[in-house]
Amino acid sequence: MAAVVRASGTATSELKKKSLVPYLLLAPGLLWLALFFVAPIITLVGTATKTPGAGIGEFIQTYRWANYWDALTGASAQFGRSFLYAFIATLLALAIAYPLAYGIAFKSGKYKNILLVLVVAPFFCSFILRTIAWKQILGQNGPVYRTLLDLHLISSTTHLTASVPAVIIGLAYNFLPFMTLPLYGSLERIDPRVLEASGDLYANAFTTFRKVTVPLSMPGVVAGTLLTFIPAAGDYVNAEILGNPSTKMIGNVINAQFLNTQDYPTAAALSFILMIAISIMVMIYVRKAGTEELV
Amino acid sequence: MKTATRWFSRNLIRIYMVLGFSYLFVPVLYTFIFSFNDYVKSNLVWRGFTWNNWKQPCGVLDVCPALGNSIKIGLLATFIATILGTLIAFALGRYAFKGRAVTNTLIFLPMASPELVLGASLLTIFLNLGMNLGFWTIVIAHVMFCISFVVVTVKARIASLDPRLEQAAMDLYADERETFRRVTFPLVAPGIAGAALLAFSLSFDDFIITNFNSGTTITFPLYVYTHAERGLPAQANVIGSAMFFLALIIVVLGQVVSKKRKVGA
Amino acid sequence: MPDASTSAKGDLKLVNLTKSFGEFKAVDDLTLTIPEGSFFALLGPSGCGKTTTLRMIAGLEDPTSGKISIGSTDITDKRPYQRPVNTVFQNYALFPHLTIFENIAFGLRRRGIKDVKAQVDKVLNLVELPHLADRKPTQLSGGQQQRIAVARAIVNRPALLLLDEPLGALDLKLRRQMQIELKWIQTEVGLTFVHVTHDQEEAMTMADTIAVMNEGRIEQMGTPAELYDNPKTAFVANFLGQSNLIQGSIVDSDGDYHVVDLHGQKVKVLKSRTHSKTSSVLYAIRPEKLRIDTDGHIRPGNVFKGGHIVDVSYIGVSTQYQVEMPWGQEIMVFEQNDDGIPPLDKGDEVTLTFEPAFAFALDGSQDATAGSEVNPEEE
């Protein structure tokens, strides 16, 4: 946003003023978002305060705000788990993606574009298919399990799938491109001369990395961690496919209550709480990280 | 000593990159390999190589109709979202108007909300309105979450456009309409194409939001998910792999074309 | 397009032109006439309002008040595409998606001209790049892009060609070559060129008339020689070349000359070269007009006594000295290395002499450093 205004510099006439045109351009898209994003969220808030009616799946608006509290206390374990898993998965993804992005930005020469395409490429092979692939790779019949068993590194009673690490590895895997691309974006913008200057000013490679590279790549770190944490916290596919009943995340609960038990008020309350909780965390994080430009 | 450290640090990054890309591609490779599996009921254990699955990708019940739905929904949602999003991007990139902050927030929020919340809240309103879930509710949902990504992509392209190019066109006797037609649009077009590709891949691969709003309509990700329990046919692997290679070819071709354009004849 | 474009011909007139950005006045009540067919330069430091002036002439910026006309046609409220004016943009702004041919043909096509091919070929020959017609702009070198940008503008034969720092992106050697070439093209096509630059050498090489701008106003206007030889303000004296400005006061008159007292030493300056309404003056002399005389050989004319050298820089064609005067001020002296005598040393006691006719005197109430500290790097 700010960039656009800045780009036109002193030329304020560049942005045409007092015209109806921008509103006409905005209208259809924003109307769509108002109808199918804003209105649904508001409806969600209302649905959450309904109580069961006569038939199954029928609910009457009674403004029972305590529903929120009940929903929260009823699923506090899953909430905690969601944020914990998402947090660890985000750190894991950051640890994997940072060197990857760094390598693409500074060490890949003319292969830069190809490597960038490769980062996004797995997206094109269905997300569910890939998660199932992980399940089979790590599963009892899969190559990883077999090898570890043959090497006597694990016993036959150990499971690689249906476990907490499997869920977290799956989450980190799924959102890795979301982490890598913004990191690459901010690393790529660093002028290599700045790094040379740091070396010239008696910083060794590690100090240069810590004092120059990392601070300059912070916008990418913030964007990447948000793009990973937010969907990871709301995900339930990984927990469903790679987990077991004790790894259920809040997404599994909301999903089940919407689609199986049809307890819409509780599901709506949980969804809204999830959204608010994530928004608050994001706000605190962004303020601490001191980055304003997100879009 | 110094050169040894430097050599090590340089290659450390390379080794790390190889490991990172392996992590990214192992499941894709696995999916690809098992698309050739001569499976019986479930595609879990390797039973030998066969071309059959690739020769008959529609050989299993429901898989191709699901794929067809995904493609139809993807194209439709991409078409609508690209138009709506591009219009917003031009408003944001080219005009000063009141309500810019609100607009930006409205664009940002869907991207910052968990898919689950988007899907669940849409389902709530569809239920309240008594709408029949199915093809069209999926399209509505997909357009909704694709718009923001289109806006961000196209807006970035507009922002990177040198304002002097449009000024030069005006200076060379092109009025506003001609300037848009001859200079602005051709220069923003690659961004719009990229946004459309992104929207299609988001729509095609979406599971969570679709799952909430699909009713009895089955898309390809839904098919894969529901059949995962009972054993997935290798045809799913065939389609997944084929889509992967197809997308890769499109992206590479796009890059080659844009490079050629830049370089000229 | 509407062909008001080719009909308007004549002098460019700016009348009371003002552009404000909020409180800041980028261009302040500018009145100026640029004669048809001339090569005119607007010279000034970054932020002096020269680019804003150019953009207002092009129609890319709306004036806050004032009037712009070409000949008898008022173009103040015309859109950029309705003006008989074309611009060579800074960094050229060639359309990256079009070939060189189509870039040049752009304006002709918009105006619905028939023999596009012939005209484009002609102008490509003029800039000596006919073989590049089918290339894309990114395949061209900086110098080639620059020439294509000129070709794209002059092919339209505008009443006025505007050049916005056209050579800023080129390296020194190429810039020199392009200066000569641009001057040649201007004589060849006979159009009015208005050239904006912060580079005084560039302005002096090419322009017939230079207007030196500072803080939204014109400080002084004239031919390069007039501006250099007889500056009327401290800003012009310092911005165009270098000057020694010494605070003093007029104490007497001697025929065509004023006698000026500079910290106890008496020197002369022509009355016609004195631009002060009061007796308080900044007495000015260019460094290359000063001669260094060691004891015994004092040449006639004005004399500064009691200096000693504090710094010597040998730069080949000349040697530059900093000479500290008894009143503490350091005076710059450029000596041609044409006499085979080795440069003087630091600490040497010297006397400076010069022809009185070379000196000039400015209003003493000005800041003596105005225009000397400006960073010539633009944007």
XYZ file of N, CA and C in Angstrom, chain B residues 11-224:
642
model
N 29.421 -25.044 1.060
C 28.800 -26.322 0.751
C 27.783 -26.753 1.792
N 27.907 -26.201 2.989
C 26.919 -26.478 4.023
C 25.544 -26.040 3.526
N 25.502 -24.838 2.952
C 24.238 -24.325 2.413
C 23.732 -25.239 1.306
N 24.659 -25.698 0.436
C 24.254 -26.574 -0.667
C 23.659 -27.876 -0.135
N 24.370 -28.477 0.842
C 23.892 -29.732 1.424
C 22.506 -29.514 2.031
N 22.393 -28.409 2.741
C 21.138 -28.080 3.390
C 20.019 -27.927 2.357
N 20.361 -27.303 1.228
C 19.343 -27.104 0.189
C 18.889 -28.437 -0.387
N 19.847 -29.329 -0.593
C 19.489 -30.650 -1.109
C 18.538 -31.334 -0.141
N 18.866 -31.276 1.162
C 18.002 -31.898 2.172
C 16.620 -31.254 2.182
N 16.597 -29.925 2.130
C 15.320 -29.208 2.156
C 14.445 -29.585 0.973
N 15.043 -29.627 -0.218
C 14.251 -29.976 -1.391
C 13.817 -31.436 -1.351
N 14.652 -32.313 -0.769
C 14.251 -33.704 -0.626
C 12.989 -33.791 0.231
N 13.012 -33.076 1.343
C 11.860 -33.056 2.245
C 10.610 -32.626 1.471
N 10.767 -31.596 0.610
C 9.628 -31.110 -0.164
C 9.140 -32.138 -1.181
N 10.103 -32.892 -1.755
C 9.716 -33.701 -2.903
C 9.501 -35.189 -2.621
N 9.920 -35.640 -1.442
C 9.746 -37.063 -1.142
C 8.295 -37.515 -1.318
N 7.309 -36.803 -0.755
C 5.925 -37.267 -0.935
C 5.459 -37.190 -2.387
N 5.952 -36.203 -3.115
C 5.562 -36.086 -4.524
C 6.112 -37.281 -5.299
N 7.380 -37.584 -5.024
C 8.034 -38.709 -5.682
C 7.312 -40.009 -5.329
N 6.962 -40.145 -4.049
C 6.258 -41.344 -3.587
C 4.930 -41.482 -4.339
N 4.201 -40.370 -4.421
C 2.915 -40.389 -5.121
C 3.112 -40.809 -6.572
N 4.168 -40.276 -7.184
C 4.449 -40.578 -8.587
C 4.777 -42.058 -8.763
N 5.681 -42.558 -7.931
C 6.095 -43.966 -8.057
C 4.886 -44.888 -7.892
N 4.070 -44.592 -6.887
C 2.933 -45.478 -6.620
C 1.804 -45.314 -7.636
N 1.942 -44.351 -8.549
C 0.961 -44.269 -9.630
C 1.192 -45.408 -10.625
N 2.367 -46.049 -10.551
C 2.679 -47.181 -11.435
C 2.495 -48.522 -10.729
N 1.958 -48.480 -9.513
C 1.847 -49.706 -8.741
C 0.717 -50.586 -9.290
N 1.022 -51.861 -9.460
C 0.014 -52.812 -9.912
C -0.801 -53.243 -8.686
N -1.575 -52.306 -8.131
C -2.249 -52.525 -6.839
C -3.485 -53.394 -7.023
N -3.919 -53.977 -5.899
C -5.151 -54.756 -5.973
C -6.309 -53.966 -5.396
N -6.313 -53.789 -4.088
C -7.457 -53.078 -3.525
C -7.042 -51.706 -3.001
N -6.004 -51.718 -2.206
C -5.504 -50.426 -1.736
C -4.047 -50.275 -2.134
N -3.709 -49.064 -2.443
C -2.401 -48.769 -3.029
C -1.362 -48.528 -1.934
N -1.182 -49.518 -1.055
C -0.294 -49.302 0.086
C 1.049 -49.995 -0.073
N 1.024 -51.189 -0.654
C 2.253 -51.977 -0.761
C 2.633 -52.111 -2.228
N 3.920 -52.021 -2.503
C 4.400 -52.121 -3.880
C 4.221 -53.542 -4.400
N 3.498 -53.700 -5.512
C 3.240 -55.036 -6.048
C 3.791 -55.206 -7.453
N 4.482 -54.261 -7.939
C 5.042 -54.405 -9.289
C 4.603 -53.262 -10.185
N 5.380 -53.110 -11.272
C 5.182 -51.975 -12.159
C 4.111 -52.261 -13.210
N 3.295 -51.236 -13.518
C 2.318 -51.383 -14.593
C 2.009 -50.017 -15.194
N 1.665 -50.010 -16.498
C 1.226 -48.767 -17.148
C -0.287 -48.600 -17.038
N -0.962 -49.643 -16.552
C -2.423 -49.674 -16.611
C -3.101 -48.452 -16.007
N -2.590 -48.022 -14.847
C -3.244 -46.896 -14.173
C -3.184 -45.631 -15.021
N -2.058 -45.462 -15.717
C -1.913 -44.278 -16.575
C -2.730 -44.430 -17.856
N -2.893 -45.712 -18.315
C -3.689 -45.920 -19.513
C -5.163 -45.699 -19.225
N -5.597 -46.018 -18.024
C -7.009 -45.877 -17.680
C -7.164 -45.015 -16.428
N -6.892 -43.711 -16.547
C -6.981 -42.859 -15.352
C -8.405 -42.789 -14.804
N -9.390 -43.080 -15.672
C -10.769 -43.007 -15.195
C -11.290 -44.403 -14.852
N -10.370 -45.350 -14.705
C -10.768 -46.731 -14.506
C -11.451 -47.016 -13.184
N -11.481 -46.063 -12.295
C -12.126 -46.282 -11.003
C -13.353 -45.390 -10.922
N -14.355 -45.893 -10.238
C -15.611 -45.163 -10.103
C -15.364 -43.798 -9.461
N -16.029 -42.784 -9.942
C -16.093 -41.448 -9.321
C -14.848 -40.583 -9.470
N -13.715 -41.158 -9.798
C -12.496 -40.346 -9.732
C -12.514 -39.258 -10.800
N -12.932 -39.604 -12.011
C -12.914 -38.592 -13.061
C -14.022 -37.549 -12.932
N -15.249 -37.949 -12.533
C -16.235 -36.897 -12.261
C -15.753 -35.921 -11.192
N -15.073 -36.436 -10.167
C -14.544 -35.553 -9.114
C -13.523 -34.588 -9.696
N -12.654 -35.147 -10.549
C -11.656 -34.298 -11.198
C -12.344 -33.242 -12.061
N -13.370 -33.688 -12.805
C -14.122 -32.758 -13.652
C -14.710 -31.623 -12.834
N -15.314 -31.964 -11.700
C -15.869 -30.921 -10.827
C -14.786 -29.936 -10.404
N -13.649 -30.483 -9.992
C -12.563 -29.614 -9.527
C -12.131 -28.650 -10.619
N -12.014 -29.175 -11.841
C -11.566 -28.314 -12.938
C -12.620 -27.253 -13.250
N -13.904 -27.692 -13.313
C -14.974 -26.726 -13.606
C -15.028 -25.637 -12.539
N -15.027 -26.075 -11.274
C -15.078 -25.100 -10.173
C -13.859 -24.192 -10.216
N -12.688 -24.810 -10.453
C -11.450 -24.037 -10.483
C -11.476 -22.960 -11.564
N -11.921 -23.339 -12.771
C -11.942 -22.368 -13.873
C -12.929 -21.240 -13.591
N -14.111 -21.640 -13.126
C -15.153 -20.644 -12.863
C -14.725 -19.677 -11.749
N -14.233 -20.259 -10.654
C -13.817 -19.424 -9.513
C -12.654 -18.530 -9.911
N -11.713 -19.077 -10.697
C -10.567 -18.284 -11.136
C -11.031 -17.114 -11.999
N -11.941 -17.412 -12.918
C -12.442 -16.371 -13.816
C -13.065 -15.223 -13.019
N -13.983 -15.565 -12.118
C -14.669 -14.507 -11.355
C -13.694 -13.780 -10.429
N -12.900 -14.553 -9.688
C -11.998 -13.931 -8.703
C -10.955 -13.056 -9.382
N -10.478 -13.475 -10.553
C -9.454 -12.680 -11.244
C -10.032 -11.337 -11.679
N -11.253 -11.356 -12.194
C -11.868 -10.088 -12.613
C -12.100 -9.186 -11.399
N -12.760 -9.721 -10.383
C -13.081 -8.892 -9.218
C -11.808 -8.381 -8.540
N -10.834 -9.277 -8.383
C -9.598 -8.900 -7.702
C -8.790 -7.882 -8.489
N -8.749 -8.041 -9.809
C -7.990 -7.099 -10.638
C -8.606 -5.701 -10.563
N -9.937 -5.635 -10.585
C -10.598 -4.328 -10.469
C -10.199 -3.655 -9.160
N -10.240 -4.420 -8.065
C -9.865 -3.841 -6.763
C -8.407 -3.389 -6.794
N -7.540 -4.224 -7.379
C -6.117 -3.884 -7.416
C -5.889 -2.570 -8.155
N -6.626 -2.358 -9.247
C -6.462 -1.093 -9.982
C -6.975 0.080 -9.159
N -8.080 -0.127 -8.451
C -8.587 0.961 -7.609
C -7.548 1.331 -6.556
N -6.939 0.314 -5.932
C -5.957 0.573 -4.877
C -4.661 1.137 -5.435
N -4.288 0.680 -6.625
C -2.991 1.060 -7.157
C -2.998 2.368 -7.927
N -4.167 2.811 -8.362
C -4.190 3.943 -9.267
C -5.056 5.109 -8.807
N -5.762 4.959 -7.692
C -6.647 6.045 -7.278
C -6.473 6.366 -5.799
N -6.682 7.630 -5.471
C -6.769 8.032 -4.071
C -8.249 8.113 -3.741
N -8.674 7.448 -2.682
C -10.098 7.514 -2.342
C -10.276 7.280 -0.851
N -11.405 7.727 -0.355
C -11.714 7.497 1.058
C -12.087 6.031 1.240
N -11.666 5.456 2.358
C -12.023 4.073 2.630
C -10.940 3.101 2.189
N -9.765 3.636 1.877
C -8.655 2.788 1.459
C -8.235 1.824 2.578
N -8.178 2.359 3.812
C -7.754 1.518 4.939
C -8.738 0.379 5.158
N -10.035 0.703 5.089
C -11.066 -0.326 5.275
C -10.922 -1.390 4.195
N -10.718 -0.936 2.968
C -10.565 -1.875 1.853
C -9.370 -2.796 2.076
N -8.256 -2.196 2.465
C -7.065 -3.014 2.705
C -7.304 -4.055 3.784
N -7.986 -3.640 4.850
C -8.280 -4.583 5.932
C -9.164 -5.718 5.425
N -10.159 -5.340 4.646
C -11.101 -6.333 4.124
C -10.399 -7.328 3.192
N -9.375 -6.864 2.503
C -8.616 -7.755 1.631
C -7.704 -8.653 2.464
N -7.136 -8.069 3.514
C -6.155 -8.796 4.314
C -6.788 -9.887 5.175
N -7.967 -9.577 5.767
C -8.556 -10.494 6.741
C -8.795 -11.926 6.227
N -9.370 -12.114 5.045
C -9.585 -13.496 4.615
C -8.288 -14.295 4.529
N -7.175 -13.609 4.200
C -5.907 -14.324 4.116
C -5.382 -14.672 5.504
N -5.778 -13.842 6.488
C -5.274 -14.043 7.842
C -6.204 -14.918 8.672
N -7.317 -15.349 8.102
C -8.233 -16.192 8.867
C -7.977 -17.649 8.520
N -8.047 -18.526 9.521
C -7.883 -19.948 9.219
C -8.987 -20.397 8.261
N -8.630 -21.260 7.341
C -9.595 -21.753 6.358
C -10.824 -22.328 7.034
N -10.559 -22.972 8.163
C -11.635 -23.603 8.909
C -12.714 -22.582 9.255
N -12.296 -21.400 9.713
C -13.252 -20.364 10.109
C -14.013 -19.866 8.879
N -13.286 -19.691 7.777
C -13.949 -19.249 6.544
C -15.002 -20.263 6.118
N -14.601 -21.528 6.115
C -15.516 -22.577 5.675
C -16.703 -22.697 6.616
N -16.425 -22.693 7.908
C -17.483 -22.874 8.898
C -18.472 -21.715 8.862
N -17.959 -20.486 8.757
C -18.872 -19.336 8.789
C -19.736 -19.293 7.525
N -19.145 -19.672 6.397
C -19.943 -19.725 5.161
C -21.043 -20.777 5.285
N -20.664 -21.911 5.851
C -21.657 -22.972 6.034
C -22.805 -22.453 6.906
N -22.450 -21.720 7.972
C -23.475 -21.188 8.864
C -24.463 -20.324 8.103
N -23.942 -19.444 7.258
C -24.870 -18.538 6.565
C -25.668 -19.293 5.500
N -25.042 -20.260 4.833
C -25.782 -21.050 3.848
C -26.911 -21.817 4.519
N -26.618 -22.362 5.718
C -27.646 -23.093 6.446
C -28.775 -22.159 6.860
N -28.383 -20.979 7.383
C -29.399 -20.019 7.826
C -30.282 -19.558 6.674
N -29.672 -19.426 5.481
C -30.443 -18.992 4.322
C -31.179 -20.150 3.676
N -30.919 -21.357 4.153
C -31.549 -22.536 3.586
C -31.093 -22.830 2.172
N -29.858 -22.463 1.849
C -29.353 -22.727 0.493
C -28.936 -24.177 0.346
N -29.135 -24.714 -0.865
C -28.675 -26.074 -1.140
C -27.171 -26.057 -1.349
N -26.475 -26.920 -0.586
C -25.027 -26.983 -0.750
C -24.699 -27.777 -1.998
N -23.626 -27.393 -2.657
C -23.212 -28.128 -3.847
C -22.276 -27.306 -4.702
N -22.331 -27.545 -6.000
C -21.419 -26.912 -6.955
C -21.310 -25.405 -6.741
N -22.457 -24.720 -6.683
C -22.403 -23.257 -6.657
C -21.927 -22.699 -5.328
N -22.267 -23.378 -4.230
C -21.755 -22.889 -2.935
C -20.232 -23.051 -2.888
N -19.720 -24.093 -3.529
C -18.253 -24.252 -3.578
C -17.644 -23.110 -4.387
N -18.270 -22.807 -5.542
C -17.736 -21.715 -6.372
C -17.724 -20.405 -5.577
N -18.847 -20.122 -4.909
C -18.921 -18.883 -4.116
C -17.785 -18.827 -3.103
N -17.585 -19.949 -2.396
C -16.542 -19.987 -1.363
C -15.158 -19.795 -1.977
N -14.909 -20.447 -3.095
C -13.576 -20.354 -3.702
C -13.289 -18.945 -4.203
N -14.288 -18.312 -4.824
C -14.085 -16.932 -5.280
C -13.719 -16.068 -4.079
N -14.457 -16.265 -2.972
C -14.234 -15.449 -1.776
C -12.770 -15.510 -1.322
N -12.212 -16.732 -1.196
C -10.839 -16.743 -0.653
C -9.783 -16.480 -1.714
N -10.157 -16.570 -2.995
C -9.169 -16.283 -4.048
C -9.010 -14.775 -4.308
N -10.074 -14.004 -4.087
C -10.033 -12.563 -4.407
C -8.810 -11.891 -3.785
N -8.612 -12.122 -2.482
C -7.524 -11.436 -1.782
C -6.166 -11.735 -2.414
N -5.964 -13.011 -2.781
C -4.669 -13.367 -3.365
C -4.478 -12.706 -4.730
N -5.576 -12.603 -5.479
C -5.495 -11.919 -6.773
C -5.141 -10.444 -6.551
N -5.842 -9.807 -5.603
C -5.596 -8.384 -5.339
C -4.123 -8.162 -5.006
N -3.604 -8.961 -4.078
C -2.226 -8.759 -3.627
C -1.248 -8.945 -4.792
N -1.459 -9.979 -5.588
C -0.539 -10.252 -6.705
C -0.581 -9.143 -7.753
N -1.783 -8.758 -8.163
C -1.900 -7.752 -9.224
C -1.442 -6.390 -8.719
N -1.782 -6.096 -7.457
C -1.390 -4.800 -6.883
C 0.131 -4.656 -6.864
N 0.806 -5.750 -6.530
C 2.276 -5.709 -6.507
C 2.812 -5.375 -7.895
N 2.186 -5.966 -8.900
C 2.617 -5.708 -10.271
C 2.379 -4.239 -10.646
N 1.217 -3.722 -10.264
C 0.914 -2.321 -10.577
C 1.896 -1.401 -9.863
N 2.197 -1.757 -8.606
C 3.104 -0.905 -7.830
C 4.500 -0.894 -8.438
N 4.900 -2.013 -9.069
C 6.250 -2.076 -9.612
C 6.340 -1.387 -10.975
N 5.186 -0.937 -11.460
C 5.156 -0.270 -12.759
C 5.706 1.152 -12.616
N 6.656 1.516 -13.458
C 7.208 2.868 -13.411
C 6.133 3.859 -13.875
N 5.716 4.795 -12.989
C 4.651 5.723 -13.400
C 5.047 6.543 -14.620
N 6.342 6.647 -14.870
C 6.785 7.440 -16.022
C 6.388 6.811 -17.353
N 6.159 5.455 -17.337
C 5.755 4.821 -18.592
C 4.386 5.316 -19.024
N 3.469 5.425 -18.050
C 2.144 5.925 -18.394
C 2.211 7.419 -18.745
N 3.072 8.133 -18.032
C 3.233 9.550 -18.357
C 3.792 9.710 -19.765
N 4.735 8.823 -20.114
C 5.317 8.894 -21.457
C 4.244 8.657 -22.515
N 3.333 7.710 -22.239
C 2.265 7.439 -23.207
C 1.370 8.662 -23.376
N 1.030 9.296 -22.238
C 0.190 10.498 -22.293
C 0.917 11.608 -23.038
N 2.222 11.679 -22.812
C 3.037 12.687 -23.455
C 3.056 12.451 -24.965
N 2.932 11.170 -25.361
C 2.964 10.816 -26.784
C 1.548 10.673 -27.337
N 0.678 11.534 -26.906
C -0.649 11.717 -27.516
C -1.639 10.575 -27.288
N -1.409 9.724 -26.266
C -2.398 8.709 -25.940
C -3.274 9.253 -24.815
N -4.591 9.268 -25.015
C -5.457 9.739 -23.928
C -5.560 8.640 -22.871
N -6.352 8.867 -21.825
C -6.392 7.939 -20.695
C -6.724 6.517 -21.144
N -7.726 6.413 -22.022
C -8.167 5.091 -22.451
C -7.088 4.377 -23.267
N -6.480 5.113 -24.196
C -5.419 4.533 -25.017
C -4.206 4.156 -24.157
N -3.893 5.016 -23.187
C -2.769 4.728 -22.302
C -2.999 3.415 -21.568
N -4.238 3.219 -21.089
C -4.543 1.984 -20.385
C -4.418 0.788 -21.323
N -4.987 0.946 -22.528
C -5.039 -0.155 -23.485
C -3.654 -0.517 -24.023
N -2.822 0.501 -24.289
C -1.549 0.254 -24.976
C -0.389 0.034 -24.017
N -0.479 0.607 -22.831
C 0.685 0.553 -21.946
C 0.350 -0.127 -20.611
N -0.595 0.429 -19.866
C -0.845 -0.095 -18.525
C -1.245 -1.565 -18.564
N -2.289 -1.881 -19.339
C -2.780 -3.250 -19.316
C -1.749 -4.270 -19.808
N -1.087 -4.025 -20.954
C -0.091 -5.018 -21.396
C 1.005 -5.244 -20.354
N 1.357 -4.190 -19.611
C 2.436 -4.345 -18.643
C 1.963 -5.037 -17.369
N 0.664 -4.897 -17.036
C 0.147 -5.543 -15.833
C -0.292 -6.975 -16.132
N -0.542 -7.268 -17.425
C -1.096 -8.571 -17.810
C -0.352 -9.785 -17.245
N 0.990 -9.803 -17.264
C 1.653 -10.981 -16.687
C 1.290 -11.182 -15.213
N 1.129 -10.078 -14.486
C 0.717 -10.172 -13.090
C -0.669 -10.775 -12.967
N -1.558 -10.393 -13.879
C -2.928 -10.923 -13.854
C -2.897 -12.410 -14.173
N -2.068 -12.793 -15.155
C -1.949 -14.211 -15.504
C -1.421 -15.015 -14.317
N -0.419 -14.454 -13.647
C 0.130 -15.131 -12.470
C -0.922 -15.281 -11.384
N -1.709 -14.214 -11.193
C -2.756 -14.244 -10.181
C -3.792 -15.306 -10.514
N -4.123 -15.437 -11.802
C -5.116 -16.426 -12.214
C -4.596 -17.841 -11.961
N -3.314 -18.044 -12.266
C -2.713 -19.353 -12.031
C -2.743 -19.689 -10.541
N -2.408 -18.693 -9.731
C -2.424 -18.886 -8.278
C -3.838 -19.217 -7.806
N -4.822 -18.452 -8.305
C -6.210 -18.677 -7.901
C -6.652 -20.077 -8.282
N -6.286 -20.508 -9.496
C -6.702 -21.842 -9.922
C -6.081 -22.918 -9.043
N -4.786 -22.748 -8.741
C -4.157 -23.802 -7.944
C -4.713 -23.813 -6.522
N -5.050 -22.625 -5.975
C -5.657 -22.582 -4.639
C -7.017 -23.272 -4.660
N -7.804 -22.961 -5.684
C -9.144 -23.535 -5.779
C -9.067 -25.037 -6.000
N -8.203 -25.436 -6.920
C -8.123 -26.847 -7.287
C -7.719 -27.707 -6.097
N -6.855 -27.165 -5.266
C -6.303 -27.955 -4.177
C -7.061 -27.777 -2.866
N -8.079 -26.908 -2.852
C -8.700 -26.617 -1.555
C -9.484 -27.808 -1.036
N -9.268 -28.091 0.227
C -10.032 -29.176 0.845
C -10.930 -28.655 1.970
N -10.362 -27.914 2.909
C -11.082 -27.591 4.147
C -12.361 -26.799 3.865
N -12.242 -25.696 3.141
C -13.421 -24.859 2.887
C -14.433 -25.618 2.037
N -13.915 -26.367 1.068
C -14.802 -27.135 0.194
C -15.582 -28.180 0.993
N -14.871 -28.838 1.885
C -15.488 -29.904 2.673
C -16.714 -29.394 3.442
N -16.656 -28.141 3.902
C -17.789 -27.577 4.644
C -18.980 -27.280 3.735
N -18.692 -26.880 2.507
C -19.759 -26.308 1.692
C -20.112 -27.120 0.450
N -19.717 -28.401 0.438
C -19.861 -29.163 -0.795
C -21.182 -29.915 -0.908
N -21.873 -30.130 0.208
C -23.067 -30.964 0.142
C -22.692 -32.340 -0.371
N -23.321 -32.761 -1.473
C -23.009 -34.090 -1.994
C -22.050 -34.027 -3.172
N -21.663 -32.822 -3.564
C -20.730 -32.678 -4.679
C -19.330 -33.125 -4.236
N -18.683 -33.900 -5.081
C -17.340 -34.391 -4.747
C -16.315 -33.727 -5.654
N -15.311 -33.100 -5.041
C -14.183 -32.596 -5.831
C -13.034 -33.581 -5.674
N -11.960 -33.332 -6.421
C -10.849 -34.283 -6.370
C -10.238 -34.400 -4.963
N -9.914 -33.291 -4.278
C -9.385 -33.444 -2.909
C -10.366 -34.161 -1.979
N -11.674 -33.901 -2.142
C -12.650 -34.590 -1.302
C -12.624 -36.085 -1.592
N -12.518 -36.414 -2.868
C -12.463 -37.820 -3.262
C -11.273 -38.506 -2.590
N -10.119 -37.863 -2.680
C -8.908 -38.459 -2.119
C -9.077 -38.653 -0.612
